[in-house]
mmCIF file of C-alpha atoms in Angstrom:
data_model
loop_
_atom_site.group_PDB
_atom_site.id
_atom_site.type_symbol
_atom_site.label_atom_id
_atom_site.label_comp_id
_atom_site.label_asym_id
_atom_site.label_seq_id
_atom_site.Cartn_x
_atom_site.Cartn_y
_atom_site.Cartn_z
ATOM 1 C CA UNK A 1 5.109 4.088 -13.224
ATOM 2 C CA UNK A 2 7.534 5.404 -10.578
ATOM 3 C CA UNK A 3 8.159 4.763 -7.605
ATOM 4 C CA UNK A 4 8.548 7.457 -4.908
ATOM 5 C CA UNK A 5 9.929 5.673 -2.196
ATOM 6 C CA UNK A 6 12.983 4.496 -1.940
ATOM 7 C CA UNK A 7 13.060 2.091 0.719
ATOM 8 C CA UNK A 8 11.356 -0.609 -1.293
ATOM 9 C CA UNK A 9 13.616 -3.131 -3.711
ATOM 10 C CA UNK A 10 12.634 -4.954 -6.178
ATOM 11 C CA UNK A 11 13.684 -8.349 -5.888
ATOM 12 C CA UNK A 12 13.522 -9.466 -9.561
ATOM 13 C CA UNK A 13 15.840 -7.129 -10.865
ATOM 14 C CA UNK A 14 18.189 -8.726 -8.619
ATOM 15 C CA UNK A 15 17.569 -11.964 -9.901
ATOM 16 C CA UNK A 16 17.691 -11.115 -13.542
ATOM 17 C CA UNK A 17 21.089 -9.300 -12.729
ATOM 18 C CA UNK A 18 22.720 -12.491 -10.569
ATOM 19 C CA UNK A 19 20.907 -14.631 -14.191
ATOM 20 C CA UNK A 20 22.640 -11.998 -16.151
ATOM 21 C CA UNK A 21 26.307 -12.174 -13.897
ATOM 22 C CA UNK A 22 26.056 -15.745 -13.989
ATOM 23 C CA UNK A 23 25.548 -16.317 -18.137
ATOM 24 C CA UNK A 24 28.321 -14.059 -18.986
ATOM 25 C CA UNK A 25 31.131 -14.290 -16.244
ATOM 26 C CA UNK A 26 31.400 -18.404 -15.308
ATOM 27 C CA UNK A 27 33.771 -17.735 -12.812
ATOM 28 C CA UNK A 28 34.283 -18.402 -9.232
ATOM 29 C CA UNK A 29 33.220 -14.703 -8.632
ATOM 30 C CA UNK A 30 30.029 -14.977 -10.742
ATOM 31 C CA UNK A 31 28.764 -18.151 -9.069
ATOM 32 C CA UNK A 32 29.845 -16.388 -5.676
ATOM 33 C CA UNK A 33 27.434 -13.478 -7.248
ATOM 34 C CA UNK A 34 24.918 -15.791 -8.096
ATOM 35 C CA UNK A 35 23.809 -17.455 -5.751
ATOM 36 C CA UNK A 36 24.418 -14.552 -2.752
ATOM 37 C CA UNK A 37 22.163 -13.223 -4.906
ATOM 38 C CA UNK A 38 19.683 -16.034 -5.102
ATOM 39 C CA UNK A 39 19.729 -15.668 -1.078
ATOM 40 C CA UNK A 40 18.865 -12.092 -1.226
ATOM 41 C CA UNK A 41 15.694 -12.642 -3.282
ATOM 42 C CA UNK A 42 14.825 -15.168 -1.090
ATOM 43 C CA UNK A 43 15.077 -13.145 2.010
ATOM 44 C CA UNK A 44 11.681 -11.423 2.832
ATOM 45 C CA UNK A 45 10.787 -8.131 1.105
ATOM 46 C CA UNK A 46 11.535 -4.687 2.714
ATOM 47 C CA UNK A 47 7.882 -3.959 4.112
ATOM 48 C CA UNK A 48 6.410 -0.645 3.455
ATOM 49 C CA UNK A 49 6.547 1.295 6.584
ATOM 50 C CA UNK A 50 3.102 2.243 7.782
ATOM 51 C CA UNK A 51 3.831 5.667 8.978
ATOM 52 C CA UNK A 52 4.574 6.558 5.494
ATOM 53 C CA UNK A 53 0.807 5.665 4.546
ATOM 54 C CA UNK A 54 -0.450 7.654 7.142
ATOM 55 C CA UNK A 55 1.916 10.700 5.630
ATOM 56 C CA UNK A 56 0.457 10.584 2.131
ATOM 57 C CA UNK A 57 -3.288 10.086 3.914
ATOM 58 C CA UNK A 58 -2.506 12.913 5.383
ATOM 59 C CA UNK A 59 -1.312 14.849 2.105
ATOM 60 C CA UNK A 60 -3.939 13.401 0.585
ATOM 61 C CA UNK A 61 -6.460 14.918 2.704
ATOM 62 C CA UNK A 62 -4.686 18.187 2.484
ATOM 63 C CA UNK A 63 -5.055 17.996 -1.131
ATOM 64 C CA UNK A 64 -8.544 17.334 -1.177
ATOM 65 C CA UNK A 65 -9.454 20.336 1.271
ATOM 66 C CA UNK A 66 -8.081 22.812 -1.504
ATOM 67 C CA UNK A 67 -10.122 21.349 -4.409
ATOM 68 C CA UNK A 68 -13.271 21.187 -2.016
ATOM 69 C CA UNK A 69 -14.555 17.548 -2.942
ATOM 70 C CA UNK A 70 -17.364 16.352 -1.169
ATOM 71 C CA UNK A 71 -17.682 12.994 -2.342
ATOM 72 C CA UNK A 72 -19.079 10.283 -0.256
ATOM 73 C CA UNK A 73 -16.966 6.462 0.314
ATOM 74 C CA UNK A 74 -18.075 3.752 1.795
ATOM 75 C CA UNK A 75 -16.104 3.451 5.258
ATOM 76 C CA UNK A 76 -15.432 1.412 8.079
ATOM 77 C CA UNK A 77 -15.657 2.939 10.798
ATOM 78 C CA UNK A 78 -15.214 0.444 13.320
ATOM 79 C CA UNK A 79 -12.989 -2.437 12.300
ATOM 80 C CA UNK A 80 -12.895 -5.128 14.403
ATOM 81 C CA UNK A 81 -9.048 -6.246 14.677
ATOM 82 C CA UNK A 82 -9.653 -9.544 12.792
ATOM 83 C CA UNK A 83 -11.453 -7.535 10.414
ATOM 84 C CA UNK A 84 -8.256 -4.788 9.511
ATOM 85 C CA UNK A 85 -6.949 -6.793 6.552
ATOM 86 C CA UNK A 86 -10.644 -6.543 4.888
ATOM 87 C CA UNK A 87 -11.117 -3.062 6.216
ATOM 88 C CA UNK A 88 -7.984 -1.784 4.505
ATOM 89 C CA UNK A 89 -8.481 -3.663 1.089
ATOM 90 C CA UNK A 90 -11.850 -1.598 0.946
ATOM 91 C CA UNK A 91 -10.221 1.249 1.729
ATOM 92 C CA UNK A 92 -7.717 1.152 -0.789
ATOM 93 C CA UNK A 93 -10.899 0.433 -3.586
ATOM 94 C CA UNK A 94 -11.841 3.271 -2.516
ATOM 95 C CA UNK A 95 -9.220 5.524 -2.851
ATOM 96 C CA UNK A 96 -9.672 4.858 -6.669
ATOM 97 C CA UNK A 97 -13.276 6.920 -6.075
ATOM 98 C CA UNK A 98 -10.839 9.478 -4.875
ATOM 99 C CA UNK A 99 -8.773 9.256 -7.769
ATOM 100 C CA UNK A 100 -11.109 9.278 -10.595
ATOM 101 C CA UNK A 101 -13.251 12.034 -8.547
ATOM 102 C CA UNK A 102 -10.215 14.537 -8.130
ATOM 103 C CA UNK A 103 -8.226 14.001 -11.500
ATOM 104 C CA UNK A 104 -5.529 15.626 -9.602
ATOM 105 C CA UNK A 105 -2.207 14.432 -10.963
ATOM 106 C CA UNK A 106 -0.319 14.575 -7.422
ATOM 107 C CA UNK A 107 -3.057 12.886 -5.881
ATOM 108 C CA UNK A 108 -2.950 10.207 -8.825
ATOM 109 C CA UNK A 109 0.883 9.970 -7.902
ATOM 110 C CA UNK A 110 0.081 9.698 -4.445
ATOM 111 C CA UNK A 111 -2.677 7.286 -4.271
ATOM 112 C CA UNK A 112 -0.314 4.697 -6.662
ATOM 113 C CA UNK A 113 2.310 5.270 -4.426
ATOM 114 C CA UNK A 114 0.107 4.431 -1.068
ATOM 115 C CA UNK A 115 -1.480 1.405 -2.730
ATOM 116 C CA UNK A 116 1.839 -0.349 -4.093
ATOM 117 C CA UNK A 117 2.877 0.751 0.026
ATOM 118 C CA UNK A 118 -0.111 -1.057 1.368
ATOM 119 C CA UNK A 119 -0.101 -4.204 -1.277
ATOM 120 C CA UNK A 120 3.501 -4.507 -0.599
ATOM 121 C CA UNK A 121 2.720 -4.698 3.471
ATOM 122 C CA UNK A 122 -0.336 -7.103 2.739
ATOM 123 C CA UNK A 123 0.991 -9.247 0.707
ATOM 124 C CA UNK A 124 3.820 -10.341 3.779
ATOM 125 C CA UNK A 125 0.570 -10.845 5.838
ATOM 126 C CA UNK A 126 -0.991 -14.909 5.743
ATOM 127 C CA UNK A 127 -3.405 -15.131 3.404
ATOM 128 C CA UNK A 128 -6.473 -15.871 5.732
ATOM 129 C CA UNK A 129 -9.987 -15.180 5.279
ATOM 130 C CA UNK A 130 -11.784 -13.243 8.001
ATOM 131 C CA UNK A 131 -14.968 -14.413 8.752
ATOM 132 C CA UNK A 132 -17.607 -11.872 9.713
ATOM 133 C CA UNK A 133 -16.575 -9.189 8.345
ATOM 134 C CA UNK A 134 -18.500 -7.049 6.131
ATOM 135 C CA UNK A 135 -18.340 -6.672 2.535
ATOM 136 C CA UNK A 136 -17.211 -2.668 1.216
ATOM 137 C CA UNK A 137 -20.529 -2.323 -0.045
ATOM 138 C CA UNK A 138 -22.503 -2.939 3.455
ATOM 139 C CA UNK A 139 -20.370 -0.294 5.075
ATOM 140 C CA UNK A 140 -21.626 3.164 5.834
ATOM 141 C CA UNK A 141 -21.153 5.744 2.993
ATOM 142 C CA UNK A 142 -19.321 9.230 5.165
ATOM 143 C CA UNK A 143 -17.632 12.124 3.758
ATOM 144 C CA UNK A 144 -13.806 12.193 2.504
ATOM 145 C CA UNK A 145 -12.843 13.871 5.820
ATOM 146 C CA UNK A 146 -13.774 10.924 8.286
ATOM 147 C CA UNK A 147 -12.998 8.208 5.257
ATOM 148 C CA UNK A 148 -9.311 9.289 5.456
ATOM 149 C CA UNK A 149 -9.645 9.763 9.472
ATOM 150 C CA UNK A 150 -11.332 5.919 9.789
ATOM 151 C CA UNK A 151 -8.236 4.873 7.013
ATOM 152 C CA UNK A 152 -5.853 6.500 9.226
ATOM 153 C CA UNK A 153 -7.370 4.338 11.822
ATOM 154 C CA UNK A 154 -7.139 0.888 10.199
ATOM 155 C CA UNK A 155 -3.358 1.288 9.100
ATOM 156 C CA UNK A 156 -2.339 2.533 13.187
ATOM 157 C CA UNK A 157 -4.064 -0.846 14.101
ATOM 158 C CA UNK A 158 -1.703 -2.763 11.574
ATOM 159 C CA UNK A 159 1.546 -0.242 12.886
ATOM 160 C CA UNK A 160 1.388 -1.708 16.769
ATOM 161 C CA UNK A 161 0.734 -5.348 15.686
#
């Protein structure tokens, strides 16, 4: 799968290439490249910007208004704040409705490309559990239109915290 945004790095490639540097060129220079490499995988990951996810929702949603869908997604339309994290990881299930509903190659491209975005940005958030929150199933099923307007939502609440 590919990519599309260049702003992310991968941080194993760099560590296979400083493993790599440092089997084949024992020198002062390779250890040098070794281990500034060890410190740059170390260093936290490049977090997706958010406005980017809001760009493809927005494409997205463009998409969707030419091929007329009308399914209907469960969506929160009211997070609480120390309910976003939840709210977003249903929202992202959900997008896979999308997906399988459209069978749209762009928005297949585009939907990848916002959920490696969103994991990426999650997964530099502590793991906590949210009490109270509901589960995706209990929320209210609405049409595409206000699911992408209440996901555009969620991800502006994690963009000014």
């Amino acid at each position: 799968m590919r990519i599309l945004k260049p702003y992310l790095r991968s941080t194993s490639i760099q560590c296979y290439l400083c493993l790599l540097l440092n089997s084949h060129f024992l020198t002062e220079a390779g250890i040098h490249v070794f281990i500034l490499g060890c410190i740059s995988a170390g260093l936290p990951k490049t977090e997706a910007n958010w406005q980017y996810v809001i760009h493809d929702l927005e494409t997205i949603e463009h998409l969707i208004q030419s091929m007329h869908m009308d399914a209907t997604l469960y969506t929160e339309s009211d997070a609480h704040p120390n309910c976003k994290v939840t709210a977003l990881q249903c929202f992202l299930l959900e997008l896979r409705v999308i997906l399988h509903e459209s069978k749209n190659a762009a928005i297949y491209e585009i939907i990848e490309n916002l959920t490696i975005l969103a994991d990426r940005n999650l997964s530099s958030i502590e793991n906590k559990t949210e009490l109270g929150c509901k589960e995706c199933e209990e929320l209210e099923e609405k049409s595409i239109k206000e699911f992408l307007k209440s996901f555009v939502h969620i991800v502006q609440m994690f963009n000014t915290s």
